[in-house]
PDB file of C-alpha atoms in Angstrom:
ATOM      1  CA  UNK A 162      60.769 134.136  88.396  1.00 79.00           C
ATOM      2  CA  UNK A 163      60.108 131.014  90.480  1.00 84.00           C
ATOM      3  CA  UNK A 164      56.830 129.098  90.261  1.00 89.00           C
ATOM      4  CA  UNK A 165      56.630 129.025  94.065  1.00 97.00           C
ATOM      5  CA  UNK A 166      56.915 132.363  95.865  1.00 97.00           C
ATOM      6  CA  UNK A 167      58.944 132.793  99.042  1.00 97.00           C
ATOM      7  CA  UNK A 168      60.068 135.951 100.833  1.00 97.00           C
ATOM      8  CA  UNK A 169      63.724 136.600  99.963  1.00 97.00           C
ATOM      9  CA  UNK A 170      64.733 137.086 103.572  1.00 97.00           C
ATOM     10  CA  UNK A 171      63.695 136.425 107.159  1.00 98.00           C
ATOM     11  CA  UNK A 172      65.359 137.016 110.491  1.00 97.00           C
ATOM     12  CA  UNK A 173      65.042 136.315 114.179  1.00 97.00           C
ATOM     13  CA  UNK A 174      66.938 136.295 117.422  1.00 97.00           C
ATOM     14  CA  UNK A 175      68.095 133.153 119.240  1.00 97.00           C
ATOM     15  CA  UNK A 176      65.191 131.375 120.912  1.00 97.00           C
ATOM     16  CA  UNK A 177      62.600 133.103 118.775  1.00 97.00           C
ATOM     17  CA  UNK A 178      60.086 131.412 116.471  1.00 98.00           C
ATOM     18  CA  UNK A 179      60.179 132.322 112.790  1.00 98.00           C
ATOM     19  CA  UNK A 180      57.991 131.268 109.892  1.00 98.00           C
ATOM     20  CA  UNK A 181      58.733 131.181 106.167  1.00 98.00           C
ATOM     21  CA  UNK A 182      55.889 131.174 103.693  1.00 98.00           C
ATOM     22  CA  UNK A 183      55.617 129.520 100.292  1.00 98.00           C
ATOM     23  CA  UNK A 184      52.839 130.447  97.897  1.00 97.00           C
ATOM     24  CA  UNK A 185      51.875 128.415  94.849  1.00 97.00           C
ATOM     25  CA  UNK A 186      48.832 127.494  92.814  1.00 96.00           C
ATOM     26  CA  UNK A 187      46.289 124.748  92.294  1.00 95.00           C
ATOM     27  CA  UNK A 188      48.624 122.912  89.916  1.00 94.00           C
ATOM     28  CA  UNK A 189      51.448 122.528  92.430  1.00 95.00           C
ATOM     29  CA  UNK A 190      50.898 123.071  96.158  1.00 96.00           C
ATOM     30  CA  UNK A 191      47.140 122.879  95.762  1.00 96.00           C
ATOM     31  CA  UNK A 192      47.288 119.304  94.492  1.00 93.00           C
ATOM     32  CA  UNK A 193      50.624 117.927  95.700  1.00 93.00           C
ATOM     33  CA  UNK A 194      52.591 117.656  98.911  1.00 94.00           C
ATOM     34  CA  UNK A 195      55.316 120.118  99.845  1.00 97.00           C
ATOM     35  CA  UNK A 196      58.973 119.611 100.754  1.00 96.00           C
ATOM     36  CA  UNK A 197      61.284 121.988 102.528  1.00 98.00           C
ATOM     37  CA  UNK A 198      65.066 121.978 102.132  1.00 98.00           C
ATOM     38  CA  UNK A 199      67.770 123.658 104.175  1.00 98.00           C
ATOM     39  CA  UNK A 200      71.019 124.749 102.513  1.00 98.00           C
ATOM     40  CA  UNK A 201      73.784 125.808 104.856  1.00 98.00           C
ATOM     41  CA  UNK A 202      76.485 128.102 103.393  1.00 95.00           C
ATOM     42  CA  UNK A 203      78.730 126.179 101.009  1.00 95.00           C
ATOM     43  CA  UNK A 204      76.842 122.918 101.480  1.00 97.00           C
ATOM     44  CA  UNK A 205      74.432 120.768  99.495  1.00 98.00           C
ATOM     45  CA  UNK A 206      70.718 121.034 100.310  1.00 98.00           C
ATOM     46  CA  UNK A 207      69.238 118.834 103.037  1.00 98.00           C
ATOM     47  CA  UNK A 208      65.677 117.500 103.138  1.00 98.00           C
ATOM     48  CA  UNK A 209      63.979 119.101 106.126  1.00 98.00           C
ATOM     49  CA  UNK A 210      60.262 118.384 105.685  1.00 98.00           C
ATOM     50  CA  UNK A 211      58.380 115.916 103.464  1.00 97.00           C
ATOM     51  CA  UNK A 212      54.677 115.277 102.895  1.00 95.00           C
ATOM     52  CA  UNK A 213      53.889 118.816 104.084  1.00 97.00           C
ATOM     53  CA  UNK A 214      54.651 118.238 107.754  1.00 97.00           C
ATOM     54  CA  UNK A 215      56.815 115.145 108.260  1.00 97.00           C
ATOM     55  CA  UNK A 216      60.435 115.247 109.418  1.00 97.00           C
ATOM     56  CA  UNK A 217      63.043 112.749 108.175  1.00 96.00           C
ATOM     57  CA  UNK A 218      64.987 111.057 110.936  1.00 95.00           C
ATOM     58  CA  UNK A 219      67.652 113.331 112.339  1.00 95.00           C
ATOM     59  CA  UNK A 220      65.761 116.580 111.785  1.00 97.00           C
ATOM     60  CA  UNK A 221      65.052 118.305 115.111  1.00 96.00           C
ATOM     61  CA  UNK A 222      61.421 118.771 116.101  1.00 96.00           C
ATOM     62  CA  UNK A 223      62.083 122.522 116.216  1.00 97.00           C
ATOM     63  CA  UNK A 224      61.314 122.399 112.504  1.00 98.00           C
ATOM     64  CA  UNK A 225      57.682 121.985 111.472  1.00 98.00           C
ATOM     65  CA  UNK A 226      55.736 122.331 108.256  1.00 98.00           C
ATOM     66  CA  UNK A 227      52.144 123.011 107.363  1.00 97.00           C
ATOM     67  CA  UNK A 228      50.021 123.432 104.263  1.00 97.00           C
ATOM     68  CA  UNK A 229      46.692 125.062 103.576  1.00 97.00           C
ATOM     69  CA  UNK A 230      45.204 125.313 100.121  1.00 96.00           C
ATOM     70  CA  UNK A 231      47.845 126.675  97.766  1.00 97.00           C
ATOM     71  CA  UNK A 232      50.239 127.851 100.456  1.00 97.00           C
ATOM     72  CA  UNK A 233      52.684 126.230 102.829  1.00 98.00           C
ATOM     73  CA  UNK A 234      54.797 127.356 105.750  1.00 98.00           C
ATOM     74  CA  UNK A 235      57.941 126.303 107.540  1.00 98.00           C
ATOM     75  CA  UNK A 236      58.223 127.182 111.200  1.00 98.00           C
ATOM     76  CA  UNK A 237      61.426 127.119 113.208  1.00 98.00           C
ATOM     77  CA  UNK A 238      61.051 127.411 116.961  1.00 97.00           C
ATOM     78  CA  UNK A 239      63.830 127.969 119.487  1.00 97.00           C
ATOM     79  CA  UNK A 240      65.944 129.582 116.774  1.00 97.00           C
ATOM     80  CA  UNK A 241      69.655 128.746 116.956  1.00 97.00           C
ATOM     81  CA  UNK A 242      72.662 130.312 115.276  1.00 96.00           C
ATOM     82  CA  UNK A 243      73.245 127.142 113.244  1.00 96.00           C
ATOM     83  CA  UNK A 244      69.823 127.607 111.624  1.00 97.00           C
ATOM     84  CA  UNK A 245      71.239 130.483 109.578  1.00 97.00           C
ATOM     85  CA  UNK A 246      70.831 129.155 106.049  1.00 98.00           C
ATOM     86  CA  UNK A 247      68.800 129.315 102.857  1.00 98.00           C
ATOM     87  CA  UNK A 248      65.444 127.529 102.913  1.00 98.00           C
ATOM     88  CA  UNK A 249      63.576 126.290  99.845  1.00 98.00           C
ATOM     89  CA  UNK A 250      60.079 124.919  99.389  1.00 98.00           C
ATOM     90  CA  UNK A 251      59.349 122.484  96.559  1.00 97.00           C
ATOM     91  CA  UNK A 252      56.409 120.665  95.027  1.00 96.00           C
ATOM     92  CA  UNK A 253      55.418 118.782  91.918  1.00 93.00           C
ATOM     93  CA  UNK A 254      53.739 120.736  89.132  1.00 92.00           C
ATOM     94  CA  UNK A 255      52.511 118.295  86.504  1.00 87.00           C
ATOM     95  CA  UNK A 256      55.593 116.119  85.880  1.00 85.00           C
ATOM     96  CA  UNK A 257      58.068 118.826  86.845  1.00 91.00           C
ATOM     97  CA  UNK A 258      59.615 119.557  90.205  1.00 94.00           C
ATOM     98  CA  UNK A 259      59.429 123.251  91.096  1.00 96.00           C
ATOM     99  CA  UNK A 260      61.263 125.138  93.809  1.00 97.00           C
ATOM    100  CA  UNK A 261      60.619 128.416  95.524  1.00 97.00           C
ATOM    101  CA  UNK A 262      63.183 131.152  95.047  1.00 97.00           C
ATOM    102  CA  UNK A 263      64.598 130.554  98.513  1.00 97.00           C
ATOM    103  CA  UNK A 264      64.546 132.480 101.789  1.00 98.00           C
ATOM    104  CA  UNK A 265      67.760 133.567 103.463  1.00 98.00           C
ATOM    105  CA  UNK A 266      67.332 133.232 107.223  1.00 98.00           C
ATOM    106  CA  UNK A 267      69.552 135.433 109.361  1.00 97.00           C
ATOM    107  CA  UNK A 268      69.942 134.797 113.085  1.00 96.00           C
ATOM    108  CA  UNK A 269      70.566 138.194 114.657  1.00 92.00           C
TER     109      UNK A 269
ATOM    110  CA  UNK B  73      77.534 105.024 103.957  1.00 96.00           C
ATOM    111  CA  UNK B  74      74.957 106.314 101.500  1.00 97.00           C
ATOM    112  CA  UNK B  75      76.788 108.551  99.068  1.00 98.00           C
ATOM    113  CA  UNK B  76      76.509 110.304  95.713  1.00 98.00           C
ATOM    114  CA  UNK B  77      79.620 111.654  93.989  1.00 98.00           C
ATOM    115  CA  UNK B  78      79.390 113.823  90.871  1.00 98.00           C
ATOM    116  CA  UNK B  79      82.137 114.236  88.296  1.00 98.00           C
ATOM    117  CA  UNK B  80      82.657 115.556  84.786  1.00 97.00           C
ATOM    118  CA  UNK B  81      82.165 119.263  85.337  1.00 96.00           C
ATOM    119  CA  UNK B  82      84.369 121.874  83.724  1.00 97.00           C
ATOM    120  CA  UNK B  83      84.680 124.867  81.439  1.00 98.00           C
ATOM    121  CA  UNK B  84      83.035 124.628  78.022  1.00 98.00           C
ATOM    122  CA  UNK B  85      82.360 127.120  75.257  1.00 97.00           C
ATOM    123  CA  UNK B  86      78.799 128.117  74.324  1.00 98.00           C
ATOM    124  CA  UNK B  87      77.351 125.517  71.991  1.00 97.00           C
ATOM    125  CA  UNK B  88      79.606 122.823  73.401  1.00 98.00           C
ATOM    126  CA  UNK B  89      78.818 119.572  75.204  1.00 98.00           C
ATOM    127  CA  UNK B  90      79.582 118.043  78.564  1.00 98.00           C
ATOM    128  CA  UNK B  91      78.642 114.792  80.290  1.00 98.00           C
ATOM    129  CA  UNK B  92      78.167 114.671  84.044  1.00 98.00           C
ATOM    130  CA  UNK B  93      78.349 111.432  85.992  1.00 98.00           C
ATOM    131  CA  UNK B  94      77.093 110.549  89.453  1.00 98.00           C
ATOM    132  CA  UNK B  95      78.411 107.474  91.251  1.00 98.00           C
ATOM    133  CA  UNK B  96      76.077 106.033  93.878  1.00 98.00           C
ATOM    134  CA  UNK B  97      77.078 103.815  96.780  1.00 98.00           C
ATOM    135  CA  UNK B  98      75.645 102.489 100.031  1.00 97.00           C
ATOM    136  CA  UNK B  99      72.118 101.823  98.746  1.00 97.00           C
ATOM    137  CA  UNK B 100      70.252  99.849  96.069  1.00 97.00           C
ATOM    138  CA  UNK B 101      70.604 102.365  93.252  1.00 97.00           C
ATOM    139  CA  UNK B 102      68.188 100.610  90.921  1.00 97.00           C
ATOM    140  CA  UNK B 103      65.330 100.991  93.410  1.00 95.00           C
ATOM    141  CA  UNK B 104      65.163 104.785  93.243  1.00 96.00           C
ATOM    142  CA  UNK B 105      64.144 107.525  90.873  1.00 96.00           C
ATOM    143  CA  UNK B 106      67.086 109.907  90.515  1.00 98.00           C
ATOM    144  CA  UNK B 107      67.263 113.634  89.770  1.00 98.00           C
ATOM    145  CA  UNK B 108      69.636 116.365  88.674  1.00 98.00           C
ATOM    146  CA  UNK B 109      69.244 119.781  90.309  1.00 98.00           C
ATOM    147  CA  UNK B 110      71.316 122.845  89.462  1.00 98.00           C
ATOM    148  CA  UNK B 111      72.140 126.125  91.143  1.00 98.00           C
ATOM    149  CA  UNK B 112      73.439 129.139  89.241  1.00 98.00           C
ATOM    150  CA  UNK B 113      76.045 131.230  91.086  1.00 97.00           C
ATOM    151  CA  UNK B 114      74.347 133.119  93.905  1.00 95.00           C
ATOM    152  CA  UNK B 115      70.914 131.879  92.837  1.00 96.00           C
ATOM    153  CA  UNK B 116      68.343 129.357  93.998  1.00 97.00           C
ATOM    154  CA  UNK B 117      67.756 125.696  93.229  1.00 97.00           C
ATOM    155  CA  UNK B 118      66.362 124.569  89.874  1.00 97.00           C
ATOM    156  CA  UNK B 119      65.273 120.996  89.183  1.00 97.00           C
ATOM    157  CA  UNK B 120      66.660 119.852  85.820  1.00 98.00           C
ATOM    158  CA  UNK B 121      65.525 116.301  85.168  1.00 97.00           C
ATOM    159  CA  UNK B 122      64.671 112.948  86.702  1.00 96.00           C
ATOM    160  CA  UNK B 123      64.606 109.335  85.603  1.00 97.00           C
ATOM    161  CA  UNK B 124      62.638 106.299  86.712  1.00 95.00           C
ATOM    162  CA  UNK B 125      64.233 103.265  88.344  1.00 95.00           C
ATOM    163  CA  UNK B 126      64.412 101.245  85.122  1.00 94.00           C
ATOM    164  CA  UNK B 127      65.166 104.240  82.898  1.00 95.00           C
ATOM    165  CA  UNK B 128      61.766 103.896  81.276  1.00 95.00           C
ATOM    166  CA  UNK B 129      60.572 107.417  82.069  1.00 95.00           C
ATOM    167  CA  UNK B 130      62.371 110.756  81.978  1.00 96.00           C
ATOM    168  CA  UNK B 131      61.172 114.266  82.775  1.00 95.00           C
ATOM    169  CA  UNK B 132      62.875 117.600  82.065  1.00 96.00           C
ATOM    170  CA  UNK B 133      62.471 121.255  82.885  1.00 95.00           C
ATOM    171  CA  UNK B 134      61.405 123.179  79.796  1.00 94.00           C
ATOM    172  CA  UNK B 135      64.625 125.151  79.390  1.00 96.00           C
ATOM    173  CA  UNK B 136      66.736 122.003  78.801  1.00 98.00           C
ATOM    174  CA  UNK B 137      64.314 119.849  76.788  1.00 97.00           C
ATOM    175  CA  UNK B 138      65.920 118.725  73.551  1.00 97.00           C
ATOM    176  CA  UNK B 139      69.403 119.709  74.774  1.00 98.00           C
ATOM    177  CA  UNK B 140      69.970 117.584  77.886  1.00 98.00           C
ATOM    178  CA  UNK B 141      69.522 113.827  78.294  1.00 98.00           C
ATOM    179  CA  UNK B 142      69.391 112.026  81.598  1.00 98.00           C
ATOM    180  CA  UNK B 143      70.318 108.341  81.698  1.00 98.00           C
ATOM    181  CA  UNK B 144      71.416 105.661  84.134  1.00 98.00           C
ATOM    182  CA  UNK B 145      73.317 102.383  84.291  1.00 98.00           C
ATOM    183  CA  UNK B 146      72.020 100.354  87.215  1.00 98.00           C
ATOM    184  CA  UNK B 147      74.737  97.732  86.763  1.00 98.00           C
ATOM    185  CA  UNK B 148      77.323 100.467  87.370  1.00 98.00           C
ATOM    186  CA  UNK B 149      75.284 102.322  90.013  1.00 98.00           C
ATOM    187  CA  UNK B 150      75.666 105.446  87.936  1.00 98.00           C
ATOM    188  CA  UNK B 151      73.543 108.388  86.798  1.00 98.00           C
ATOM    189  CA  UNK B 152      74.445 110.617  83.855  1.00 98.00           C
ATOM    190  CA  UNK B 153      73.502 113.959  82.356  1.00 98.00           C
ATOM    191  CA  UNK B 154      74.497 114.569  78.753  1.00 98.00           C
ATOM    192  CA  UNK B 155      74.406 118.311  78.099  1.00 98.00           C
ATOM    193  CA  UNK B 156      74.516 119.576  74.509  1.00 98.00           C
ATOM    194  CA  UNK B 157      74.177 123.031  72.950  1.00 98.00           C
ATOM    195  CA  UNK B 158      75.244 124.578  76.228  1.00 98.00           C
ATOM    196  CA  UNK B 159      74.423 128.205  76.950  1.00 98.00           C
ATOM    197  CA  UNK B 160      75.828 130.729  79.408  1.00 97.00           C
ATOM    198  CA  UNK B 161      72.666 130.372  81.489  1.00 97.00           C
ATOM    199  CA  UNK B 162      73.472 126.689  82.053  1.00 98.00           C
ATOM    200  CA  UNK B 163      76.424 127.726  84.210  1.00 98.00           C
ATOM    201  CA  UNK B 164      76.145 126.508  87.779  1.00 98.00           C
ATOM    202  CA  UNK B 165      76.638 123.764  90.316  1.00 98.00           C
ATOM    203  CA  UNK B 166      74.911 120.537  89.297  1.00 98.00           C
ATOM    204  CA  UNK B 167      73.731 118.221  92.042  1.00 98.00           C
ATOM    205  CA  UNK B 168      72.789 114.582  91.727  1.00 98.00           C
ATOM    206  CA  UNK B 169      69.993 113.648  94.155  1.00 98.00           C
ATOM    207  CA  UNK B 170      68.112 110.523  95.192  1.00 98.00           C
ATOM    208  CA  UNK B 171      64.333 110.690  94.933  1.00 96.00           C
ATOM    209  CA  UNK B 172      62.795 109.088  98.003  1.00 94.00           C
ATOM    210  CA  UNK B 173      59.378 107.561  97.614  1.00 91.00           C
ATOM    211  CA  UNK B 174      57.521 104.282  97.305  1.00 87.00           C
ATOM    212  CA  UNK B 175      54.894 102.531  95.201  1.00 88.00           C
ATOM    213  CA  UNK B 176      51.640 101.409  96.743  1.00 89.00           C
ATOM    214  CA  UNK B 177      48.750 100.001  94.758  1.00 90.00           C
ATOM    215  CA  UNK B 178      50.164 101.231  91.432  1.00 86.00           C
ATOM    216  CA  UNK B 179      50.599 104.770  92.714  1.00 86.00           C
ATOM    217  CA  UNK B 180      53.946 106.417  93.489  1.00 86.00           C
ATOM    218  CA  UNK B 181      54.147 108.345  96.751  1.00 88.00           C
ATOM    219  CA  UNK B 182      56.952 110.896  96.588  1.00 89.00           C
ATOM    220  CA  UNK B 183      58.642 112.197  99.695  1.00 93.00           C
ATOM    221  CA  UNK B 184      61.566 114.283  98.506  1.00 95.00           C
ATOM    222  CA  UNK B 185      65.232 114.339  97.538  1.00 97.00           C
ATOM    223  CA  UNK B 186      66.829 112.788 100.590  1.00 97.00           C
ATOM    224  CA  UNK B 187      70.429 112.216  99.484  1.00 98.00           C
ATOM    225  CA  UNK B 188      72.513 114.788  97.620  1.00 98.00           C
ATOM    226  CA  UNK B 189      75.985 114.805  96.151  1.00 98.00           C
ATOM    227  CA  UNK B 190      78.482 117.611  96.658  1.00 97.00           C
ATOM    228  CA  UNK B 191      77.898 118.970  93.153  1.00 98.00           C
ATOM    229  CA  UNK B 192      79.854 119.383  89.931  1.00 98.00           C
ATOM    230  CA  UNK B 193      80.635 122.843  88.567  1.00 98.00           C
ATOM    231  CA  UNK B 194      79.743 123.628  84.962  1.00 98.00           C
ATOM    232  CA  UNK B 195      80.933 126.886  83.454  1.00 98.00           C
ATOM    233  CA  UNK B 196      79.804 127.882  79.975  1.00 98.00           C
ATOM    234  CA  UNK B 197      81.905 130.750  78.700  1.00 96.00           C
ATOM    235  CA  UNK B 198      84.008 131.771  75.726  1.00 95.00           C
TER     236      UNK B 198
END
C-alpha cells in the first residue's frame, strides 16, 4: 500500500489530453512539493516534473503538473504513442521520500 | 556525459549480505545528495535511502532500517549500499539516483532525482 494514491491505469487516444491524479496527506503533498517521473518499458525512471509544475530542460511542454492541497495531477496533452509508460508521483514525508503506486498509461 | 553505473548485484540466500556500488561521472559528485531507489519485479518504485553531500546525514525507509547502510566516498566518486540480513522481499532492481536541489539561506530546496543509473538486480532466494 503506497503512501501516495494513484489510479493503476489510464488511457487515451493520440492527440487526446489525459490527466493522472495523485492523492496524499498533509504530511507529504500538503506540505511539500511534488515530482512526477516517467518510466518507459525496460528503462530507468526519468524526472518529468519538479516543484509541482516545473519541467526540467528537455521535457516537452505537453507535460504539465499542478497541485492543490493534498492532491496533485499530471496532465499530458497531444498524447503520443511514445507517452505509453508508467508514471509515478513522489513527495517528501518527514525525512522519507514516498512514491505513488504508479499509473500505467496506455495509448489506444 | 553525466552518468551513474551500478554494480554488485546478484543472487544471495535469505539472511545473507550484498554490497552495491554506484560509480558517478560527468558531474561534481560531492556536491549532491544521493539516493537508492528499488523496484520489485512488476511493482512500483520504492525509495530506500539517501545520504548528504558530506556523508553527515543518512535517511532510510522503515523496512530497511538497521539492515541497510548507505555510504559514499567522494574521492572515488562512488556511492554504496551495504545490505545485510536480506529477505525475499528485498528482491528487485536497485537504482542509484542523483538528488537535485540547492541550498539557499540555510534551507535545502529539493527538486527531484534527475539522474538515474541503469540499475543492479538483487535476488534473494534459497
